[in-house]
């Protein structure tokens, strides 16, 4: 096996040496599932100890103005995300009749977007997309589909843009969770679900709810937001990305599952296989957030080539 042995700056060109592995041969390393051929002593990207604010990552209890606004976000989100609301939003936005544009055009629309639910970063989202993609690219130079997944995974946040109706933050960002079954206590700021109307529905408050054990996550109604929307956009525009990429896009904010192991009873075998890639991706999505700036023009040609490979020129949104 050969690996990259230097750590260039974000956005610089790297020599793409081959690193091959079987997705079934993964080990737990530092809290993340990684290939046996690429454990922590080999990989380039190192998990930082603190976020952009000098605090621990995803610490929702740290005393700061940022944390206060994040908690208020989750209070409102937990009250308003209901089973019926999600059904309505999926029907409306699943029509994909808002606008036609390219993937890169969508990336540029995010220049003015800041995620109110994120306790780790307040930079425009385009920065986070490129940080994630470039960090993955260094460790997995031959998995170009995963590089592109890193770039596009948050594009659904354009739902915040006036062109898409300017949805409120609680309807676009934040951790996602299933509706139609009991709210697991591992969900961040779980206490605010007591004000959610679904709490009064006896069926929705059982372990399986309206679902059957092992039904598969594609049968589960998730809280509405950028994850599910970008999944719909990708699928309906007939992307040639593998199913594992669509799984990552759809469930990358489902932290109750991939950080706490909640709701695994609803997964099927395909979900379990795709979880291996989601656990790999999650490291880069979460821990690449920093004040390091990406040279957009330098990396743009590479990502345009991937977009051309996996997507049509114009997409329906």
mmCIF file of C-alpha atoms in Angstrom:
data_model
loop_
_atom_site.group_PDB
_atom_site.id
_atom_site.type_symbol
_atom_site.label_atom_id
_atom_site.label_comp_id
_atom_site.label_asym_id
_atom_site.label_seq_id
_atom_site.Cartn_x
_atom_site.Cartn_y
_atom_site.Cartn_z
ATOM 1 C CA UNK A 1 0.000 0.000 0.000
ATOM 2 C CA UNK A 2 1.155 3.528 -0.740
ATOM 3 C CA UNK A 3 -0.167 6.661 0.890
ATOM 4 C CA UNK A 4 0.310 10.399 0.751
ATOM 5 C CA UNK A 5 3.200 11.236 3.033
ATOM 6 C CA UNK A 6 3.049 15.012 2.988
ATOM 7 C CA UNK A 7 0.415 17.347 4.329
ATOM 8 C CA UNK A 8 -0.081 20.200 1.843
ATOM 9 C CA UNK A 9 -2.179 23.245 2.612
ATOM 10 C CA UNK A 10 -5.922 23.040 2.006
ATOM 11 C CA UNK A 11 -6.670 23.697 -1.628
ATOM 12 C CA UNK A 12 -3.255 22.692 -2.981
ATOM 13 C CA UNK A 13 -2.676 19.961 -5.519
ATOM 14 C CA UNK A 14 -1.714 16.539 -4.186
ATOM 15 C CA UNK A 15 -0.117 13.556 -5.823
ATOM 16 C CA UNK A 16 -2.825 10.927 -6.081
ATOM 17 C CA UNK A 17 -1.259 7.637 -5.044
ATOM 18 C CA UNK A 18 -3.449 4.603 -4.781
ATOM 19 C CA UNK A 19 -5.005 3.539 -1.514
ATOM 20 C CA UNK A 20 -7.323 0.592 -1.967
ATOM 21 C CA UNK A 21 -9.464 -1.144 0.616
ATOM 22 C CA UNK A 22 -12.514 -3.267 1.011
ATOM 23 C CA UNK A 23 -15.376 -1.293 2.561
ATOM 24 C CA UNK A 24 -16.165 -4.373 4.660
ATOM 25 C CA UNK A 25 -12.720 -4.318 6.284
ATOM 26 C CA UNK A 26 -13.071 -1.450 8.698
ATOM 27 C CA UNK A 27 -11.832 -0.970 12.240
ATOM 28 C CA UNK A 28 -12.776 1.398 15.044
ATOM 29 C CA UNK A 29 -10.045 4.029 15.347
ATOM 30 C CA UNK A 30 -10.345 7.100 17.538
ATOM 31 C CA UNK A 31 -14.112 6.825 17.635
ATOM 32 C CA UNK A 32 -14.448 6.480 13.850
ATOM 33 C CA UNK A 33 -14.709 3.498 11.522
ATOM 34 C CA UNK A 34 -11.750 3.567 9.125
ATOM 35 C CA UNK A 35 -10.222 1.066 6.689
ATOM 36 C CA UNK A 36 -7.647 -1.282 8.178
ATOM 37 C CA UNK A 37 -5.265 -0.045 5.491
ATOM 38 C CA UNK A 38 -5.646 3.574 6.594
ATOM 39 C CA UNK A 39 -5.556 3.775 10.387
ATOM 40 C CA UNK A 40 -4.657 6.887 12.360
ATOM 41 C CA UNK A 41 -0.890 6.477 12.095
ATOM 42 C CA UNK A 42 -1.148 6.627 8.288
ATOM 43 C CA UNK A 43 -3.756 9.221 7.532
ATOM 44 C CA UNK A 44 -3.040 12.859 6.787
ATOM 45 C CA UNK A 45 -6.046 14.610 8.268
ATOM 46 C CA UNK A 46 -5.750 14.820 12.056
ATOM 47 C CA UNK A 47 -8.748 15.518 14.251
ATOM 48 C CA UNK A 48 -8.237 18.845 16.067
ATOM 49 C CA UNK A 49 -8.935 19.154 19.778
ATOM 50 C CA UNK A 50 -10.965 22.356 19.594
ATOM 51 C CA UNK A 51 -13.323 24.075 17.200
ATOM 52 C CA UNK A 52 -13.110 27.524 15.621
ATOM 53 C CA UNK A 53 -14.290 29.094 18.902
ATOM 54 C CA UNK A 54 -11.618 27.412 21.059
ATOM 55 C CA UNK A 55 -14.098 24.947 22.588
ATOM 56 C CA UNK A 56 -14.841 21.243 22.281
ATOM 57 C CA UNK A 57 -16.713 20.169 19.147
ATOM 58 C CA UNK A 58 -20.505 19.819 19.412
ATOM 59 C CA UNK A 59 -20.531 21.027 23.014
ATOM 60 C CA UNK A 60 -24.097 22.287 23.332
ATOM 61 C CA UNK A 61 -23.721 23.219 26.996
ATOM 62 C CA UNK A 62 -20.628 25.455 26.898
ATOM 63 C CA UNK A 63 -21.307 28.960 28.142
ATOM 64 C CA UNK A 64 -21.111 31.352 25.201
ATOM 65 C CA UNK A 65 -23.389 33.580 23.156
ATOM 66 C CA UNK A 66 -23.085 31.123 20.276
ATOM 67 C CA UNK A 67 -24.301 28.236 22.441
ATOM 68 C CA UNK A 68 -27.289 30.255 23.657
ATOM 69 C CA UNK A 69 -28.454 30.952 20.118
ATOM 70 C CA UNK A 70 -27.911 27.294 19.172
ATOM 71 C CA UNK A 71 -30.078 26.099 22.063
ATOM 72 C CA UNK A 72 -32.852 28.502 21.085
ATOM 73 C CA UNK A 73 -32.636 27.139 17.553
ATOM 74 C CA UNK A 74 -33.183 23.587 18.792
ATOM 75 C CA UNK A 75 -36.051 24.641 21.042
ATOM 76 C CA UNK A 76 -37.947 26.029 18.044
ATOM 77 C CA UNK A 77 -36.951 23.121 15.792
ATOM 78 C CA UNK A 78 -38.127 20.467 18.228
ATOM 79 C CA UNK A 79 -41.499 22.143 18.645
ATOM 80 C CA UNK A 80 -42.219 22.606 14.927
ATOM 81 C CA UNK A 81 -40.873 19.468 13.242
ATOM 82 C CA UNK A 82 -43.867 17.118 13.189
ATOM 83 C CA UNK A 83 -44.784 14.054 11.146
ATOM 84 C CA UNK A 84 -47.486 15.918 9.214
ATOM 85 C CA UNK A 85 -45.251 18.938 8.614
ATOM 86 C CA UNK A 86 -42.524 16.781 7.050
ATOM 87 C CA UNK A 87 -45.000 14.978 4.803
ATOM 88 C CA UNK A 88 -46.234 18.347 3.561
ATOM 89 C CA UNK A 89 -42.727 19.708 2.894
ATOM 90 C CA UNK A 90 -41.557 16.586 1.066
ATOM 91 C CA UNK A 91 -44.595 16.779 -1.202
ATOM 92 C CA UNK A 92 -44.061 20.479 -1.943
ATOM 93 C CA UNK A 93 -40.302 20.517 -2.455
ATOM 94 C CA UNK A 94 -40.212 17.096 -4.077
ATOM 95 C CA UNK A 95 -41.749 18.708 -7.166
ATOM 96 C CA UNK A 96 -38.350 20.362 -7.824
ATOM 97 C CA UNK A 97 -40.000 23.299 -9.551
ATOM 98 C CA UNK A 98 -38.216 26.200 -7.842
ATOM 99 C CA UNK A 99 -35.302 26.839 -10.211
ATOM 100 C CA UNK A 100 -32.868 25.218 -12.648
ATOM 101 C CA UNK A 101 -29.156 25.655 -12.010
ATOM 102 C CA UNK A 102 -25.857 23.804 -11.900
ATOM 103 C CA UNK A 103 -24.236 22.289 -8.817
ATOM 104 C CA UNK A 104 -21.532 24.969 -8.787
ATOM 105 C CA UNK A 105 -24.103 27.769 -9.086
ATOM 106 C CA UNK A 106 -25.734 26.320 -5.999
ATOM 107 C CA UNK A 107 -22.386 26.274 -4.173
ATOM 108 C CA UNK A 108 -21.999 29.993 -4.848
ATOM 109 C CA UNK A 109 -25.516 30.701 -3.559
ATOM 110 C CA UNK A 110 -24.338 29.532 -0.142
ATOM 111 C CA UNK A 111 -21.750 32.307 0.173
ATOM 112 C CA UNK A 112 -24.058 34.309 2.430
ATOM 113 C CA UNK A 113 -25.447 31.421 4.477
ATOM 114 C CA UNK A 114 -24.462 30.802 8.114
ATOM 115 C CA UNK A 115 -25.889 27.793 9.955
ATOM 116 C CA UNK A 116 -27.505 28.934 13.226
ATOM 117 C CA UNK A 117 -27.541 25.365 14.567
ATOM 118 C CA UNK A 118 -23.778 24.846 14.355
ATOM 119 C CA UNK A 119 -21.871 25.464 17.617
ATOM 120 C CA UNK A 120 -18.503 24.952 15.891
ATOM 121 C CA UNK A 121 -18.407 27.419 13.008
ATOM 122 C CA UNK A 122 -19.943 30.673 11.817
ATOM 123 C CA UNK A 123 -18.181 30.910 8.448
ATOM 124 C CA UNK A 124 -20.182 30.933 5.171
ATOM 125 C CA UNK A 125 -21.196 27.427 4.135
ATOM 126 C CA UNK A 126 -19.084 27.423 0.946
ATOM 127 C CA UNK A 127 -16.021 27.384 3.210
ATOM 128 C CA UNK A 128 -17.263 24.299 5.046
ATOM 129 C CA UNK A 129 -18.085 22.464 1.811
ATOM 130 C CA UNK A 130 -14.589 22.908 0.447
ATOM 131 C CA UNK A 131 -12.903 22.178 3.777
ATOM 132 C CA UNK A 132 -14.786 18.887 3.996
ATOM 133 C CA UNK A 133 -14.125 17.898 0.386
ATOM 134 C CA UNK A 134 -10.423 18.764 0.484
ATOM 135 C CA UNK A 135 -9.837 16.925 3.763
ATOM 136 C CA UNK A 136 -11.440 13.792 2.286
ATOM 137 C CA UNK A 137 -9.470 14.201 -0.932
ATOM 138 C CA UNK A 138 -6.174 14.056 0.934
ATOM 139 C CA UNK A 139 -6.956 10.838 2.783
ATOM 140 C CA UNK A 140 -8.922 9.082 0.018
ATOM 141 C CA UNK A 141 -7.424 10.409 -3.250
ATOM 142 C CA UNK A 142 -8.994 7.686 -5.397
ATOM 143 C CA UNK A 143 -12.553 7.897 -4.067
ATOM 144 C CA UNK A 144 -13.604 10.848 -6.218
ATOM 145 C CA UNK A 145 -17.315 10.212 -5.519
ATOM 146 C CA UNK A 146 -16.590 10.829 -1.834
ATOM 147 C CA UNK A 147 -14.799 14.116 -2.646
ATOM 148 C CA UNK A 148 -17.884 15.299 -4.525
ATOM 149 C CA UNK A 149 -20.160 14.102 -1.733
ATOM 150 C CA UNK A 150 -18.153 16.299 0.630
ATOM 151 C CA UNK A 151 -18.686 19.272 -1.654
ATOM 152 C CA UNK A 152 -22.432 18.863 -2.127
ATOM 153 C CA UNK A 153 -23.629 17.322 1.143
ATOM 154 C CA UNK A 154 -24.898 20.644 2.528
ATOM 155 C CA UNK A 155 -26.192 22.216 -0.694
ATOM 156 C CA UNK A 156 -29.741 21.701 0.507
ATOM 157 C CA UNK A 157 -29.174 24.713 2.756
ATOM 158 C CA UNK A 158 -30.169 26.835 -0.233
ATOM 159 C CA UNK A 159 -33.657 26.355 1.214
ATOM 160 C CA UNK A 160 -32.708 29.361 3.343
ATOM 161 C CA UNK A 161 -32.331 31.470 0.191
ATOM 162 C CA UNK A 162 -35.228 33.721 -0.959
ATOM 163 C CA UNK A 163 -35.309 31.879 -4.312
ATOM 164 C CA UNK A 164 -36.485 28.797 -2.430
ATOM 165 C CA UNK A 165 -38.964 30.538 -0.194
ATOM 166 C CA UNK A 166 -36.499 31.586 2.468
ATOM 167 C CA UNK A 167 -37.435 28.833 4.905
ATOM 168 C CA UNK A 168 -36.638 29.460 8.578
ATOM 169 C CA UNK A 169 -33.426 27.955 9.958
ATOM 170 C CA UNK A 170 -35.296 25.333 12.004
ATOM 171 C CA UNK A 171 -36.753 23.939 8.765
ATOM 172 C CA UNK A 172 -33.392 23.641 7.034
ATOM 173 C CA UNK A 173 -30.459 22.926 9.374
ATOM 174 C CA UNK A 174 -29.650 21.150 12.624
ATOM 175 C CA UNK A 175 -29.510 17.507 13.673
ATOM 176 C CA UNK A 176 -32.144 15.335 12.021
ATOM 177 C CA UNK A 177 -34.301 12.671 13.675
ATOM 178 C CA UNK A 178 -37.201 10.345 12.804
ATOM 179 C CA UNK A 179 -40.830 11.386 13.109
ATOM 180 C CA UNK A 180 -43.646 8.932 13.667
ATOM 181 C CA UNK A 181 -41.884 7.110 16.506
ATOM 182 C CA UNK A 182 -40.500 7.971 19.936
ATOM 183 C CA UNK A 183 -37.920 10.772 20.194
ATOM 184 C CA UNK A 184 -34.730 9.157 21.473
ATOM 185 C CA UNK A 185 -33.159 10.831 24.500
ATOM 186 C CA UNK A 186 -29.804 11.079 22.712
ATOM 187 C CA UNK A 187 -31.181 13.792 20.410
ATOM 188 C CA UNK A 188 -29.606 17.128 21.318
ATOM 189 C CA UNK A 189 -31.777 19.238 23.658
ATOM 190 C CA UNK A 190 -34.325 16.434 23.862
ATOM 191 C CA UNK A 191 -36.206 18.280 26.609
ATOM 192 C CA UNK A 192 -37.893 20.591 24.112
ATOM 193 C CA UNK A 193 -39.816 17.767 22.440
ATOM 194 C CA UNK A 194 -42.315 17.985 25.297
ATOM 195 C CA UNK A 195 -43.866 20.900 23.384
ATOM 196 C CA UNK A 196 -44.046 19.039 20.051
ATOM 197 C CA UNK A 197 -47.682 18.218 19.067
ATOM 198 C CA UNK A 198 -46.665 14.661 18.108
ATOM 199 C CA UNK A 199 -45.987 13.943 21.770
ATOM 200 C CA UNK A 200 -49.783 13.615 22.176
ATOM 201 C CA UNK A 201 -50.051 10.799 19.624
ATOM 202 C CA UNK A 202 -49.710 7.433 21.384
ATOM 203 C CA UNK A 203 -48.549 5.585 18.258
ATOM 204 C CA UNK A 204 -45.803 8.133 17.577
ATOM 205 C CA UNK A 205 -44.431 7.589 21.072
ATOM 206 C CA UNK A 206 -43.629 3.893 20.809
ATOM 207 C CA UNK A 207 -40.252 2.459 19.846
ATOM 208 C CA UNK A 208 -41.291 1.454 16.320
ATOM 209 C CA UNK A 209 -44.126 3.944 15.924
ATOM 210 C CA UNK A 210 -45.652 3.700 12.446
ATOM 211 C CA UNK A 211 -42.736 1.562 11.202
ATOM 212 C CA UNK A 212 -41.720 -2.092 11.335
ATOM 213 C CA UNK A 213 -38.436 -3.218 12.824
ATOM 214 C CA UNK A 214 -35.812 -3.600 10.091
ATOM 215 C CA UNK A 215 -37.955 -1.733 7.550
ATOM 216 C CA UNK A 216 -35.012 0.330 6.276
ATOM 217 C CA UNK A 217 -34.293 4.011 6.819
ATOM 218 C CA UNK A 218 -35.677 4.893 3.386
ATOM 219 C CA UNK A 219 -39.118 4.051 4.828
ATOM 220 C CA UNK A 220 -38.616 6.392 7.798
ATOM 221 C CA UNK A 221 -39.871 9.986 7.751
ATOM 222 C CA UNK A 222 -36.975 12.171 8.902
ATOM 223 C CA UNK A 223 -37.239 15.753 10.142
ATOM 224 C CA UNK A 224 -37.348 18.099 7.146
ATOM 225 C CA UNK A 225 -34.196 19.952 6.163
ATOM 226 C CA UNK A 226 -31.253 20.285 3.847
ATOM 227 C CA UNK A 227 -30.255 16.618 4.096
ATOM 228 C CA UNK A 228 -33.495 15.181 2.779
ATOM 229 C CA UNK A 229 -33.886 17.941 0.215
ATOM 230 C CA UNK A 230 -30.431 17.422 -1.324
ATOM 231 C CA UNK A 231 -31.103 13.690 -1.384
ATOM 232 C CA UNK A 232 -34.298 14.330 -3.368
ATOM 233 C CA UNK A 233 -32.514 16.714 -5.747
ATOM 234 C CA UNK A 234 -29.711 14.225 -6.409
ATOM 235 C CA UNK A 235 -31.964 11.211 -6.851
ATOM 236 C CA UNK A 236 -34.592 12.876 -9.036
ATOM 237 C CA UNK A 237 -31.942 14.448 -11.278
ATOM 238 C CA UNK A 238 -30.561 10.933 -11.816
ATOM 239 C CA UNK A 239 -27.074 11.389 -10.434
ATOM 240 C CA UNK A 240 -24.668 8.526 -11.074
ATOM 241 C CA UNK A 241 -23.195 8.791 -7.577
ATOM 242 C CA UNK A 242 -23.296 5.426 -5.753
ATOM 243 C CA UNK A 243 -26.049 4.635 -3.264
ATOM 244 C CA UNK A 244 -23.574 5.098 -0.402
ATOM 245 C CA UNK A 245 -23.156 8.756 -1.427
ATOM 246 C CA UNK A 246 -26.928 9.312 -1.359
ATOM 247 C CA UNK A 247 -27.046 7.660 2.069
ATOM 248 C CA UNK A 248 -24.348 10.020 3.352
ATOM 249 C CA UNK A 249 -26.156 13.060 1.959
ATOM 250 C CA UNK A 250 -29.485 12.014 3.472
ATOM 251 C CA UNK A 251 -28.302 11.007 6.952
ATOM 252 C CA UNK A 252 -25.152 13.008 7.682
ATOM 253 C CA UNK A 253 -27.005 15.086 10.285
ATOM 254 C CA UNK A 254 -28.661 12.047 11.903
ATOM 255 C CA UNK A 255 -26.338 12.194 14.909
ATOM 256 C CA UNK A 256 -28.613 10.160 17.178
ATOM 257 C CA UNK A 257 -27.873 7.237 14.853
ATOM 258 C CA UNK A 258 -24.228 7.575 13.921
ATOM 259 C CA UNK A 259 -22.962 8.997 17.204
ATOM 260 C CA UNK A 260 -25.280 7.336 19.735
ATOM 261 C CA UNK A 261 -26.482 4.184 17.970
ATOM 262 C CA UNK A 262 -30.159 5.114 18.321
ATOM 263 C CA UNK A 263 -32.789 3.821 15.868
ATOM 264 C CA UNK A 264 -30.589 0.976 14.592
ATOM 265 C CA UNK A 265 -33.611 -1.327 14.991
ATOM 266 C CA UNK A 266 -35.137 0.378 11.937
ATOM 267 C CA UNK A 267 -32.133 -0.278 9.681
ATOM 268 C CA UNK A 268 -31.933 -2.976 7.019
ATOM 269 C CA UNK A 269 -28.798 -4.696 5.699
ATOM 270 C CA UNK A 270 -28.152 -2.087 3.003
ATOM 271 C CA UNK A 271 -28.296 0.661 5.644
ATOM 272 C CA UNK A 272 -25.720 -1.205 7.750
ATOM 273 C CA UNK A 273 -23.342 -1.432 4.806
ATOM 274 C CA UNK A 274 -23.757 2.262 3.968
ATOM 275 C CA UNK A 275 -23.179 3.232 7.605
ATOM 276 C CA UNK A 276 -19.524 2.326 7.156
ATOM 277 C CA UNK A 277 -19.152 5.145 4.649
ATOM 278 C CA UNK A 278 -21.189 7.550 6.758
ATOM 279 C CA UNK A 279 -18.914 6.949 9.749
ATOM 280 C CA UNK A 280 -15.899 7.674 7.561
ATOM 281 C CA UNK A 281 -17.493 10.820 6.150
ATOM 282 C CA UNK A 282 -18.651 12.136 9.515
ATOM 283 C CA UNK A 283 -15.094 12.701 10.689
ATOM 284 C CA UNK A 284 -14.389 15.111 7.853
ATOM 285 C CA UNK A 285 -17.770 16.804 7.970
ATOM 286 C CA UNK A 286 -17.427 17.576 11.677
ATOM 287 C CA UNK A 287 -13.737 18.110 12.318
ATOM 288 C CA UNK A 288 -12.607 19.946 9.181
ATOM 289 C CA UNK A 289 -14.433 23.075 10.389
ATOM 290 C CA UNK A 290 -11.780 25.719 10.962
ATOM 291 C CA UNK A 291 -10.662 29.208 10.045
ATOM 292 C CA UNK A 292 -8.410 27.776 7.305
ATOM 293 C CA UNK A 293 -9.416 29.386 4.003
ATOM 294 C CA UNK A 294 -9.630 27.476 0.742
ATOM 295 C CA UNK A 295 -8.274 28.852 -2.534
ATOM 296 C CA UNK A 296 -11.540 28.410 -4.415
ATOM 297 C CA UNK A 297 -10.206 29.189 -7.876
ATOM 298 C CA UNK A 298 -7.385 26.715 -7.423
ATOM 299 C CA UNK A 299 -9.628 23.755 -6.621
ATOM 300 C CA UNK A 300 -12.608 24.745 -8.770
ATOM 301 C CA UNK A 301 -11.488 22.959 -11.996
ATOM 302 C CA UNK A 302 -11.156 19.657 -10.161
ATOM 303 C CA UNK A 303 -14.623 19.815 -8.632
ATOM 304 C CA UNK A 304 -16.180 20.986 -11.895
ATOM 305 C CA UNK A 305 -14.803 17.833 -13.514
ATOM 306 C CA UNK A 306 -16.441 15.685 -10.821
ATOM 307 C CA UNK A 307 -19.742 17.502 -11.176
ATOM 308 C CA UNK A 308 -19.668 16.851 -14.933
ATOM 309 C CA UNK A 309 -18.922 13.176 -14.272
ATOM 310 C CA UNK A 310 -21.765 12.538 -11.829
ATOM 311 C CA UNK A 311 -24.476 15.131 -12.583
ATOM 312 C CA UNK A 312 -26.273 16.715 -15.529
ATOM 313 C CA UNK A 313 -25.249 20.253 -16.492
ATOM 314 C CA UNK A 314 -28.426 21.771 -15.068
ATOM 315 C CA UNK A 315 -30.484 20.353 -12.240
ATOM 316 C CA UNK A 316 -34.077 20.902 -11.194
ATOM 317 C CA UNK A 317 -34.293 22.244 -7.662
#
